[in-house]
Coordinates of N, CA, C and O and ligand atoms in Angstrom, one line a residue:
M1 N -35.1 35.4 12.3 CA -34.3 34.6 11.3 C -35.2 33.5 10.7 O -35.9 32.8 11.5
F2 N -35.2 33.4 9.4 CA -36.1 32.5 8.8 C -35.3 31.7 7.7 O -34.8 32.3 6.8
N3 N -35.2 30.4 7.9 CA -34.4 29.5 7.0 C -35.4 28.6 6.2 O -36.3 28.0 6.8
L4 N -35.2 28.6 4.9 CA -36.1 28.0 4.0 C -35.4 27.1 3.0 O -34.3 27.5 2.5
V5 N -35.9 25.9 2.8 CA -35.4 25.0 1.7 C -36.3 25.1 0.6 O -37.5 24.9 0.8
I6 N -35.8 25.4 -0.6 CA -36.7 25.3 -1.8 C -36.3 24.0 -2.5 O -35.1 23.7 -2.8
F7 N -37.3 23.1 -2.6 CA -37.1 21.7 -3.0 C -37.8 21.4 -4.3 O -38.9 22.0 -4.5
G8 N -37.2 20.6 -5.1 CA -37.9 20.2 -6.3 C -37.0 19.5 -7.3 O -35.8 19.6 -7.2
A9 N -37.6 18.9 -8.3 CA -36.8 18.2 -9.3 C -35.9 19.2 -10.1 O -36.2 20.4 -10.1
P10 N -34.9 18.7 -10.8 CA -34.2 19.6 -11.7 C -35.2 20.3 -12.7 O -36.1 19.6 -13.2
G11 N -35.0 21.6 -12.9 CA -35.9 22.3 -13.8 C -37.2 22.7 -13.1 O -38.1 23.3 -13.8
S12 N -37.4 22.5 -11.8 CA -38.7 22.8 -11.2 C -38.9 24.3 -10.9 O -40.0 24.7 -10.5
G13 N -37.8 25.1 -11.1 CA -38.0 26.5 -10.9 C -37.5 27.0 -9.6 O -37.9 28.1 -9.1
K14 N -36.6 26.3 -9.0 CA -36.1 26.7 -7.7 C -35.3 28.0 -7.7 O -35.6 28.9 -6.9
G15 N -34.5 28.2 -8.7 CA -33.7 29.4 -8.9 C -34.7 30.6 -9.1 O -34.5 31.7 -8.5
T16 N -35.6 30.4 -10.0 CA -36.6 31.5 -10.4 C -37.3 32.0 -9.2 O -37.5 33.2 -8.9
Q17 N -37.9 31.0 -8.4 CA -38.7 31.4 -7.3 C -37.8 32.0 -6.1 O -38.2 32.9 -5.4
S18 N -36.6 31.5 -6.1 CA -35.6 32.0 -5.0 C -35.4 33.5 -5.3 O -35.4 34.3 -4.3
E19 N -35.2 33.9 -6.5 CA -35.0 35.3 -6.9 C -36.1 36.2 -6.3 O -35.9 37.2 -5.7
R20 N -37.4 35.7 -6.5 CA -38.5 36.5 -6.0 C -38.6 36.5 -4.5 O -38.9 37.5 -3.8
L21 N -38.2 35.4 -3.8 CA -38.3 35.3 -2.4 C -37.2 36.2 -1.7 O -37.4 36.8 -0.7
I22 N -36.0 36.3 -2.4 CA -35.0 37.2 -1.8 C -35.5 38.6 -1.8 O -35.4 39.3 -0.7
N23 N -36.1 39.1 -2.8 CA -36.7 40.4 -2.9 C -37.7 40.6 -1.9 O -37.8 41.7 -1.2
E24 N -38.6 39.7 -1.7 CA -39.8 39.8 -0.8 C -39.3 39.8 0.7 O -39.8 40.6 1.5
Y25 N -38.4 38.9 1.0 CA -38.2 38.7 2.4 C -36.7 39.0 2.9 O -36.4 38.9 4.0
G26 N -35.9 39.5 1.9 CA -34.5 39.9 2.3 C -33.7 38.7 2.8 O -32.8 38.9 3.6
L27 N -33.9 37.6 2.2 CA -33.1 36.4 2.7 C -31.9 36.3 1.8 O -31.8 36.8 0.7
H28 N -30.9 35.5 2.3 CA -29.7 35.3 1.5 C -29.9 34.0 0.7 O -30.3 33.0 1.3
H29 N -29.5 34.0 -0.5 CA -29.8 32.8 -1.4 C -28.5 32.0 -1.5 O -27.5 32.5 -1.9
I30 N -28.6 30.7 -1.2 CA -27.4 29.8 -1.5 C -27.9 28.7 -2.4 O -28.7 27.9 -2.1
S31 N -27.4 28.8 -3.7 CA -27.7 27.7 -4.7 C -26.5 26.9 -4.8 O -25.4 27.4 -5.3
T32 N -26.5 25.6 -4.4 CA -25.3 24.8 -4.5 C -24.9 24.6 -6.0 O -23.7 24.5 -6.3
G33 N -25.9 24.5 -6.8 CA -25.6 24.4 -8.3 C -24.8 25.5 -8.8 O -23.8 25.4 -9.5
E34 N -25.2 26.8 -8.4 CA -24.5 28.0 -8.8 C -23.1 28.0 -8.2 O -22.1 28.4 -8.9
V35 N -23.0 27.6 -6.9 CA -21.7 27.6 -6.3 C -20.7 26.7 -7.1 O -19.6 27.1 -7.4
L36 N -21.2 25.5 -7.4 CA -20.4 24.5 -8.2 C -20.1 25.0 -9.6 O -18.9 24.9 -10.0
R37 N -21.1 25.6 -10.3 CA -20.8 26.1 -11.6 C -19.8 27.3 -11.6 O -19.0 27.4 -12.5
D38 N -19.8 28.1 -10.5 CA -18.8 29.1 -10.4 C -17.4 28.5 -10.2 O -16.4 29.0 -10.8
H39 N -17.3 27.5 -9.5 CA -16.0 26.8 -9.3 C -15.5 26.2 -10.7 O -14.4 26.3 -11.0
I40 N -16.5 25.6 -11.4 CA -16.1 25.1 -12.7 C -15.6 26.2 -13.6 O -14.6 26.0 -14.3
A41 N -16.3 27.3 -13.6 CA -15.9 28.4 -14.5 C -14.5 29.0 -14.1 O -13.8 29.4 -15.0
R42 N -14.2 28.9 -12.8 CA -12.9 29.4 -12.4 C -11.8 28.3 -12.4 O -10.7 28.5 -12.1
D43 N -12.3 27.1 -12.8 CA -11.4 25.9 -13.0 C -10.6 25.7 -11.7 O -9.4 25.4 -11.7
T44 N -11.3 25.7 -10.5 CA -10.6 25.4 -9.3 C -10.6 23.8 -9.1 O -11.2 23.1 -9.9
E45 N -9.9 23.4 -8.1 CA -9.8 21.9 -7.9 C -11.2 21.4 -7.6 O -11.6 20.3 -8.2
L46 N -12.0 22.1 -6.8 CA -13.4 21.6 -6.5 C -14.2 21.6 -7.8 O -15.0 20.7 -8.1
G47 N -14.0 22.7 -8.7 CA -14.7 22.8 -9.9 C -14.4 21.6 -10.8 O -15.3 21.0 -11.5
R48 N -13.2 21.1 -10.9 CA -12.8 19.9 -11.7 C -13.5 18.7 -11.2 O -14.0 17.9 -12.0
I49 N -13.5 18.5 -9.9 CA -14.2 17.3 -9.3 C -15.7 17.4 -9.6 O -16.3 16.5 -10.1
A50 N -16.3 18.6 -9.3 CA -17.7 18.8 -9.5 C -18.1 18.5 -11.0 O -19.1 17.8 -11.2
D51 N -17.3 19.0 -11.9 CA -17.7 18.9 -13.3 C -17.7 17.4 -13.7 O -18.6 17.0 -14.5
S52 N -16.9 16.6 -13.1 CA -16.9 15.1 -13.4 C -18.2 14.5 -13.0 O -18.6 13.5 -13.7
Y53 N -18.9 15.0 -12.0 CA -20.2 14.4 -11.6 C -21.3 15.1 -12.4 O -22.2 14.5 -12.9
I54 N -21.3 16.4 -12.4 CA -22.4 17.2 -13.1 C -22.6 16.8 -14.5 O -23.7 16.7 -15.0
S55 N -21.4 16.7 -15.2 CA -21.6 16.4 -16.7 C -22.2 15.0 -16.9 O -22.7 14.7 -18.0
K56 N -22.2 14.1 -15.9 CA -22.9 12.8 -16.0 C -24.3 12.8 -15.4 O -24.9 11.8 -15.4
G57 N -24.6 14.0 -14.9 CA -26.0 14.1 -14.2 C -26.0 13.5 -12.9 O -27.1 13.2 -12.3
Q58 N -24.8 13.2 -12.3 CA -24.8 12.6 -10.9 C -24.6 13.6 -9.8 O -24.3 14.8 -10.1
L59 N -24.9 13.2 -8.6 CA -24.7 14.1 -7.5 C -23.2 14.1 -7.0 O -22.6 13.1 -7.1
I60 N -22.8 15.3 -6.5 CA -21.5 15.3 -5.9 C -21.6 14.5 -4.6 O -22.6 14.6 -3.9
P61 N -20.6 13.7 -4.2 CA -20.7 12.9 -3.0 C -21.0 13.8 -1.8 O -20.6 14.9 -1.6
D62 N -21.8 13.2 -0.9 CA -22.4 13.9 0.3 C -21.3 14.5 1.1 O -21.4 15.7 1.5
D63 N -20.2 13.8 1.5 CA -19.2 14.4 2.4 C -18.6 15.6 1.8 O -18.5 16.7 2.5
L64 N -18.3 15.6 0.5 CA -17.7 16.8 -0.1 C -18.8 17.9 -0.2 O -18.5 19.1 0.2
M65 N -20.0 17.6 -0.6 CA -21.0 18.6 -0.7 C -21.3 19.3 0.6 O -21.5 20.5 0.7
I66 N -21.3 18.5 1.7 CA -21.6 19.1 3.0 C -20.5 20.0 3.5 O -20.8 21.1 4.0
R67 N -19.3 19.6 3.2 CA -18.2 20.5 3.5 C -18.3 21.9 2.7 O -18.0 22.9 3.2
V68 N -18.6 21.7 1.4 CA -18.8 22.9 0.6 C -19.9 23.8 1.2 O -19.7 25.1 1.4
L69 N -21.0 23.3 1.5 CA -22.1 24.1 2.1 C -21.7 24.8 3.4 O -21.9 26.0 3.6
A70 N -21.0 24.0 4.3 CA -20.6 24.6 5.5 C -19.7 25.8 5.3 O -19.8 26.8 6.0
S71 N -18.8 25.7 4.3 CA -17.8 26.8 4.1 C -18.6 28.0 3.5 O -18.3 29.1 3.8
V72 N -19.5 27.8 2.6 CA -20.3 28.9 2.1 C -21.1 29.6 3.2 O -21.2 30.8 3.3
L73 N -21.7 28.8 4.1 CA -22.4 29.4 5.2 C -21.6 30.3 6.1 O -22.0 31.3 6.6
D74 N -20.3 29.8 6.3 CA -19.5 30.6 7.2 C -18.7 31.7 6.5 O -18.1 32.6 7.2
E75 N -18.8 31.8 5.2 CA -18.1 32.8 4.4 C -18.5 34.2 4.8 O -17.7 35.1 5.0
N76 N -19.8 34.4 4.8 CA -20.3 35.8 5.2 C -21.5 35.7 6.1 O -22.6 35.8 5.8
P77 N -21.1 35.6 7.4 CA -22.1 35.5 8.5 C -23.1 36.7 8.5 O -24.3 36.5 8.8
E78 N -22.6 37.9 8.1 CA -23.6 39.0 8.2 C -24.7 38.9 7.2 O -25.8 39.2 7.4
K79 N -24.3 38.3 6.0 CA -25.4 38.1 5.0 C -26.4 37.0 5.3 O -27.5 37.1 4.9
T80 N -26.0 36.0 6.1 CA -26.9 35.0 6.4 C -27.7 35.2 7.7 O -28.6 34.4 8.0
S81 N -27.5 36.4 8.3 CA -28.1 36.6 9.6 C -29.6 36.8 9.6 O -30.3 36.4 10.5
R82 N -30.2 37.3 8.5 CA -31.6 37.4 8.4 C -32.3 36.1 8.0 O -33.5 35.9 8.2
G83 N -31.5 35.1 7.5 CA -32.0 33.8 7.1 C -31.6 33.5 5.7 O -31.1 34.3 5.0
V84 N -31.7 32.2 5.4 CA -31.1 31.7 4.1 C -32.2 30.9 3.3 O -33.0 30.2 3.9
I85 N -32.2 31.1 2.0 CA -32.9 30.1 1.2 C -31.9 29.1 0.6 O -30.9 29.5 -0.1
F86 N -32.1 27.9 1.0 CA -31.2 26.8 0.5 C -31.9 26.3 -0.8 O -33.0 25.7 -0.8
D87 N -31.2 26.4 -1.9 CA -31.7 26.0 -3.2 C -30.8 24.9 -3.8 O -29.6 25.2 -4.0
G88 N -31.3 23.7 -3.9 CA -30.5 22.6 -4.4 C -29.8 21.8 -3.3 O -29.0 20.9 -3.6
F89 N -30.0 22.2 -2.1 CA -29.5 21.5 -0.9 C -30.5 21.5 0.2 O -31.0 22.6 0.5
P90 N -30.8 20.4 0.8 CA -30.3 19.1 0.6 C -30.9 18.3 -0.6 O -32.0 18.6 -1.0
R91 N -30.1 17.4 -1.0 CA -30.6 16.5 -2.1 C -30.7 15.0 -1.7 O -31.1 14.2 -2.5
T92 N -30.2 14.7 -0.5 CA -30.2 13.4 0.0 C -30.5 13.4 1.5 O -30.4 14.5 2.1
I93 N -30.9 12.3 2.1 CA -31.2 12.2 3.5 C -30.0 12.6 4.4 O -30.1 13.5 5.3
P94 N -28.8 12.1 4.1 CA -27.6 12.5 4.9 C -27.4 14.0 4.8 O -27.0 14.6 5.8
Q95 N -27.6 14.6 3.6 CA -27.5 16.1 3.5 C -28.5 16.8 4.4 O -28.2 17.8 5.0
A96 N -29.7 16.3 4.4 CA -30.7 16.9 5.3 C -30.3 16.8 6.7 O -30.5 17.8 7.5
E97 N -29.8 15.7 7.1 CA -29.4 15.5 8.5 C -28.2 16.5 8.9 O -28.2 17.1 9.9
A98 N -27.3 16.6 7.9 CA -26.2 17.5 8.1 C -26.6 19.0 8.2 O -26.1 19.7 9.0
L99 N -27.6 19.3 7.4 CA -28.1 20.7 7.4 C -28.8 21.0 8.8 O -28.5 22.1 9.3
K100 N -29.5 20.1 9.3 CA -30.2 20.2 10.6 C -29.1 20.5 11.6 O -29.3 21.5 12.4
K101 N -28.1 19.7 11.6 CA -27.0 19.9 12.6 C -26.3 21.2 12.4 O -26.0 21.9 13.4
M102 N -26.0 21.5 11.2 CA -25.3 22.8 10.9 C -26.1 24.0 11.4 O -25.5 24.9 12.0
L103 N -27.4 24.0 11.2 CA -28.2 25.1 11.6 C -28.2 25.1 13.2 O -28.1 26.2 13.8
E104 N -28.4 24.0 13.8 CA -28.4 23.9 15.2 C -27.2 24.5 15.8 O -27.2 25.3 16.8
E105 N -26.0 24.0 15.3 CA -24.7 24.5 15.8 C -24.6 26.0 15.7 O -23.8 26.6 16.4
R106 N -25.3 26.6 14.7 CA -25.2 28.1 14.5 C -26.4 28.8 15.2 O -26.7 29.9 14.9
G107 N -27.1 28.0 16.1 CA -28.1 28.6 16.9 C -29.4 28.9 16.2 O -30.2 29.8 16.6
T108 N -29.7 28.2 15.1 CA -30.9 28.5 14.4 C -31.5 27.2 13.9 O -31.1 26.1 14.3
Q109 N -32.5 27.2 13.0 CA -33.2 26.0 12.6 C -33.8 26.2 11.2 O -34.0 27.3 10.7
L110 N -34.3 25.1 10.7 CA -35.0 25.1 9.4 C -36.5 25.4 9.7 O -37.1 24.7 10.5
D111 N -37.0 26.4 9.0 CA -38.4 26.8 9.3 C -39.4 26.2 8.3 O -40.6 26.0 8.7
A112 N -39.0 26.1 7.1 CA -40.0 25.6 6.1 C -39.3 25.0 4.9 O -38.2 25.3 4.6
V113 N -40.0 24.0 4.3 CA -39.6 23.4 3.0 C -40.7 23.7 2.0 O -41.8 23.3 2.2
V114 N -40.3 24.4 0.9 CA -41.3 24.6 -0.1 C -41.0 23.7 -1.3 O -39.8 23.7 -1.8
G115 N -41.9 22.8 -1.6 CA -41.7 21.8 -2.7 C -42.4 22.2 -3.9 O -43.6 22.2 -4.0
L116 N -41.6 22.4 -5.0 CA -42.2 22.8 -6.3 C -42.5 21.5 -7.1 O -41.6 20.8 -7.4
E117 N -43.8 21.2 -7.3 CA -44.1 20.0 -7.9 C -44.6 20.2 -9.4 O -45.5 21.0 -9.6
V118 N -43.8 19.6 -10.3 CA -44.0 19.9 -11.7 C -44.0 18.6 -12.5 O -43.2 17.7 -12.2
P119 N -45.0 18.4 -13.4 CA -45.0 17.1 -14.2 C -43.7 17.0 -15.0 O -43.1 17.9 -15.5
E120 N -43.3 15.7 -15.2 CA -42.0 15.4 -15.8 C -41.9 16.0 -17.2 O -40.8 16.4 -17.6
E121 N -42.9 15.9 -18.0 CA -42.8 16.4 -19.4 C -42.4 17.9 -19.4 O -41.7 18.4 -20.2
E122 N -43.1 18.6 -18.4 CA -42.8 20.1 -18.4 C -41.4 20.3 -17.9 O -40.7 21.2 -18.4
L123 N -40.8 19.5 -17.0 CA -39.5 19.6 -16.5 C -38.5 19.5 -17.7 O -37.6 20.3 -17.9
V124 N -38.7 18.4 -18.5 CA -37.8 18.2 -19.6 C -37.9 19.3 -20.6 O -36.8 19.8 -21.0
Q125 N -39.1 19.8 -21.0 CA -39.2 20.9 -21.9 C -38.5 22.2 -21.4 O -37.8 22.8 -22.2
R126 N -38.6 22.5 -20.1 CA -38.0 23.7 -19.6 C -36.5 23.6 -19.6 O -35.8 24.5 -20.0
M127 N -35.9 22.4 -19.3 CA -34.5 22.2 -19.3 C -33.9 22.3 -20.7 O -32.8 22.8 -20.9
I128 N -34.6 21.7 -21.7 CA -34.2 21.7 -23.1 C -34.1 23.2 -23.5 O -33.2 23.6 -24.1
K129 N -35.2 23.9 -23.2 CA -35.2 25.3 -23.5 C -34.1 26.1 -22.9 O -33.4 26.9 -23.5
R130 N -33.8 25.8 -21.6 CA -32.8 26.5 -20.9 C -31.4 26.2 -21.5 O -30.5 27.0 -21.6
G131 N -31.2 24.9 -21.9 CA -30.0 24.5 -22.6 C -29.8 25.3 -23.8 O -28.7 25.8 -24.1
H132 N -30.9 25.5 -24.6 CA -30.8 26.3 -25.8 C -30.5 27.8 -25.5 O -29.6 28.4 -26.1
D133 N -31.2 28.3 -24.5 CA -31.1 29.8 -24.2 C -29.8 30.2 -23.6 O -29.3 31.2 -23.8
T134 N -29.3 29.3 -22.7 CA -28.1 29.7 -21.9 C -26.9 28.9 -22.1 O -25.8 29.2 -21.7
G135 N -27.0 27.8 -22.9 CA -25.9 26.9 -23.1 C -25.4 26.2 -21.9 O -24.3 25.6 -21.9
R136 N -26.3 26.1 -20.9 CA -25.9 25.3 -19.7 C -25.6 23.9 -20.1 O -26.5 23.2 -20.6
A137 N -24.4 23.4 -19.7 CA -23.9 22.2 -20.3 C -24.7 20.9 -19.9 O -24.8 20.0 -20.7
D138 N -25.2 20.9 -18.7 CA -26.0 19.7 -18.3 C -27.4 19.7 -18.7 O -28.1 18.7 -18.4
D139 N -27.8 20.7 -19.4 CA -29.2 20.8 -20.0 C -29.3 20.2 -21.4 O -29.7 20.8 -22.3
N140 N -28.8 18.9 -21.5 CA -29.0 18.2 -22.8 C -29.7 16.9 -22.5 O -29.7 16.4 -21.3
L141 N -30.4 16.4 -23.5 CA -31.4 15.3 -23.2 C -30.8 14.1 -22.4 O -31.4 13.6 -21.5
D142 N -29.6 13.7 -22.8 CA -29.0 12.5 -22.1 C -28.8 12.8 -20.6 O -29.1 12.0 -19.7
T143 N -28.2 14.0 -20.3 CA -27.9 14.3 -18.9 C -29.2 14.6 -18.2 O -29.3 14.3 -17.0
I144 N -30.1 15.2 -18.8 CA -31.4 15.5 -18.2 C -32.0 14.2 -17.7 O -32.5 14.1 -16.6
K145 N -32.0 13.1 -18.5 CA -32.6 11.8 -18.2 C -31.9 11.3 -16.9 O -32.5 10.8 -16.0
S146 N -30.5 11.4 -16.9 CA -29.8 10.9 -15.7 C -30.2 11.7 -14.5 O -30.4 11.1 -13.4
R147 N -30.3 13.0 -14.6 CA -30.6 13.9 -13.5 C -32.0 13.5 -12.9 O -32.2 13.5 -11.7
L148 N -33.0 13.2 -13.8 CA -34.3 12.9 -13.3 C -34.3 11.5 -12.6 O -34.9 11.3 -11.6
D149 N -33.5 10.6 -13.2 CA -33.4 9.3 -12.6 C -32.8 9.4 -11.2 O -33.2 8.8 -10.2
V150 N -31.7 10.2 -11.1 CA -31.0 10.4 -9.8 C -32.0 11.1 -8.8 O -32.1 10.8 -7.6
Y151 N -32.8 12.0 -9.3 CA -33.8 12.7 -8.5 C -34.7 11.7 -7.9 O -35.0 11.7 -6.7
H152 N -35.3 10.8 -8.7 CA -36.3 9.8 -8.2 C -35.6 8.9 -7.2 O -36.2 8.6 -6.1
K153 N -34.4 8.5 -7.4 CA -33.8 7.5 -6.5 C -33.3 8.1 -5.2 O -33.4 7.6 -4.2
Q154 N -32.6 9.3 -5.4 CA -31.8 9.8 -4.2 C -32.5 11.0 -3.5 O -32.3 11.2 -2.3
T155 N -33.2 11.8 -4.3 CA -33.8 13.0 -3.7 C -35.2 12.9 -3.3 O -35.6 13.4 -2.2
Q156 N -36.0 12.2 -4.1 CA -37.4 12.1 -3.7 C -37.7 11.6 -2.3 O -38.7 12.0 -1.7
P157 N -36.9 10.6 -1.8 CA -37.2 10.1 -0.5 C -37.2 11.2 0.6 O -37.9 11.1 1.6
L158 N -36.5 12.3 0.3 CA -36.5 13.5 1.2 C -37.8 14.1 1.3 O -38.1 14.7 2.4
R159 N -38.6 14.1 0.3 CA -39.9 14.7 0.3 C -40.8 14.0 1.4 O -41.3 14.7 2.2
D160 N -40.8 12.7 1.5 CA -41.5 12.0 2.5 C -40.9 12.3 3.9 O -41.7 12.5 4.9
H161 N -39.6 12.4 4.0 CA -38.9 12.8 5.2 C -39.4 14.1 5.7 O -39.8 14.2 6.9
Y162 N -39.5 15.1 4.9 CA -40.0 16.4 5.3 C -41.5 16.5 5.5 O -42.0 17.2 6.4
I163 N -42.2 15.7 4.8 CA -43.7 15.6 5.0 C -43.9 15.1 6.4 O -44.7 15.6 7.2
K164 N -43.2 14.0 6.8 CA -43.3 13.4 8.1 C -43.0 14.4 9.2 O -43.6 14.5 10.3
E165 N -42.0 15.3 9.0 CA -41.6 16.3 9.9 C -42.6 17.4 10.0 O -42.5 18.3 10.9
G166 N -43.5 17.5 9.1 CA -44.5 18.5 9.1 C -44.1 19.8 8.5 O -44.7 20.9 8.6
A167 N -42.9 19.8 7.8 CA -42.3 21.1 7.4 C -42.6 21.3 5.9 O -42.3 22.4 5.4
Y168 N -43.2 20.3 5.2 CA -43.2 20.4 3.7 C -44.5 21.1 3.3 O -45.6 20.8 3.6
H169 N -44.3 22.1 2.4 CA -45.4 22.8 1.8 C -45.4 22.5 0.3 O -44.5 22.9 -0.4
A170 N -46.4 21.7 -0.2 CA -46.4 21.3 -1.6 C -47.0 22.5 -2.4 O -48.0 23.0 -2.1
I171 N -46.3 22.8 -3.5 CA -46.8 23.9 -4.3 C -46.8 23.4 -5.8 O -45.9 22.7 -6.2
D172 N -48.0 23.7 -6.4 CA -48.1 23.4 -7.8 C -47.1 24.3 -8.6 O -47.4 25.5 -8.8
G173 N -46.0 23.7 -9.1 CA -45.0 24.5 -9.7 C -45.0 24.5 -11.2 O -44.1 24.9 -11.9
S174 N -46.2 24.1 -11.8 CA -46.3 24.2 -13.3 C -47.0 25.5 -13.7 O -47.8 26.1 -12.9
G175 N -46.7 26.0 -14.9 CA -47.4 27.2 -15.4 C -46.8 28.5 -15.0 O -45.6 28.6 -14.8
D176 N -47.7 29.5 -14.7 CA -47.3 30.9 -14.5 C -46.4 31.1 -13.3 O -46.9 30.8 -12.2
T177 N -45.3 31.8 -13.4 CA -44.4 32.0 -12.3 C -45.0 32.9 -11.3 O -44.7 32.8 -10.1
E178 N -45.8 33.9 -11.7 CA -46.4 34.8 -10.7 C -47.4 34.1 -9.8 O -47.4 34.3 -8.6
R179 N -48.2 33.2 -10.4 CA -49.2 32.5 -9.6 C -48.4 31.5 -8.7 O -48.8 31.4 -7.5
I180 N -47.3 30.9 -9.1 CA -46.6 30.0 -8.2 C -46.0 30.8 -7.0 O -46.2 30.4 -5.9
F181 N -45.5 32.0 -7.3 CA -44.9 32.8 -6.2 C -46.0 33.2 -5.2 O -45.8 33.2 -4.0
A182 N -47.2 33.6 -5.8 CA -48.3 33.9 -4.9 C -48.7 32.7 -4.0 O -48.9 32.9 -2.8
D183 N -48.7 31.5 -4.5 CA -49.0 30.3 -3.8 C -47.9 30.1 -2.7 O -48.3 29.7 -1.6
I184 N -46.7 30.4 -3.0 CA -45.6 30.2 -2.0 C -45.8 31.1 -0.8 O -45.7 30.7 0.3
K185 N -46.1 32.4 -1.2 CA -46.3 33.4 -0.1 C -47.5 33.0 0.8 O -47.4 33.1 2.0
T186 N -48.6 32.5 0.2 CA -49.7 32.1 1.0 C -49.3 31.0 1.9 O -49.6 31.0 3.1
A187 N -48.6 30.0 1.4 CA -48.2 28.8 2.2 C -47.3 29.3 3.4 O -47.4 28.8 4.5
L188 N -46.4 30.2 3.1 CA -45.4 30.7 4.1 C -46.1 31.5 5.2 O -45.6 31.6 6.3
K189 N -47.2 32.1 4.9 CA -47.9 33.0 5.9 C -48.6 32.1 7.0 O -48.8 32.6 8.0
K190 N -48.8 30.8 6.6 CA -49.6 30.0 7.6 C -48.7 29.6 8.8 O -47.5 29.5 8.6
Ligands
ATP1 P1 -33.0 23.9 -11.0 O1 -33.3 23.7 -12.5 O2 -34.3 23.8 -10.2 O3 -32.2 25.0 -10.7 P2 -31.1 21.7 -11.2 O4 -31.1 20.4 -10.6 O5 -31.3 21.7 -12.7 O6 -32.2 22.6 -10.5 P3 -28.7 22.7 -9.8 O7 -29.4 22.8 -8.5 O8 -28.1 24.0 -10.3 O9 -29.7 22.4 -11.0 O10 -27.7 21.5 -9.7 C1 -26.9 21.2 -10.9 C2 -26.0 20.0 -10.5 O11 -25.1 20.3 -9.5 C3 -26.7 18.8 -10.0 O12 -27.2 18.0 -11.1 C4 -25.6 18.0 -9.2 O13 -24.7 17.3 -10.0 C5 -24.9 19.2 -8.6 N1 -25.4 19.5 -7.3 C6 -26.0 20.6 -6.9 N2 -26.4 20.6 -5.6 C7 -26.0 19.4 -5.1 C8 -26.1 18.7 -3.9 N3 -26.8 19.3 -2.8 N4 -25.6 17.5 -3.7 C9 -25.0 16.9 -4.8 N5 -24.8 17.5 -6.0 C10 -25.4 18.7 -6.2
MG2 MG1 -30.9 26.1 -10.0

């Protein structure tokens, strides 16, 4: 069993690289952003709460987000048995601590953190383009600016946390997606 966190700023390519990793290693992909967008699309109670944060570029509060992740993990134990790619979670230190505990309680552990590092101008360009191509509501310039601000304040401290734990693999996440994927595979083989 191999559990992996794919880490990086908004627009860093977590979803894109997760797709490739699923195919290569047969892992189960959990994207908290996708889970929340699915609730918004179905207009559930969680969806309404999530939308009020996402539309402002803010994070969903930790206690709620942690409960959502735990229920997704327990939804289909057979799918998560080979291992999970966590995409978009954790985004705060309390979320990282909760993840560690959740995995321990389920008899497993976090094996690696892959950090996609991309210059800020490229992040903004990618999200603007994605907003045009897909109509994703939080990919507009105002919300993008808040998301980057939130990333620097609340999520980036996690990078140092995982570096200290020795679990962090820094990957140059700019440019060609095939080269990025090759670099991830090399890092994971070590
Ligand atoms: P990427 O472009 O790399 O997929 P992203 O940050 O643009 O990353 P998502 O991961 O899909 O997009 O997250 C979208 C939004 O959902 C976030 O801005 C946040 O409001 C909410 N969200 C997702 N995961 C979490 C989390 N772990 N904690 C709190 N809020 C979250
Ligand atoms: Mg994503």
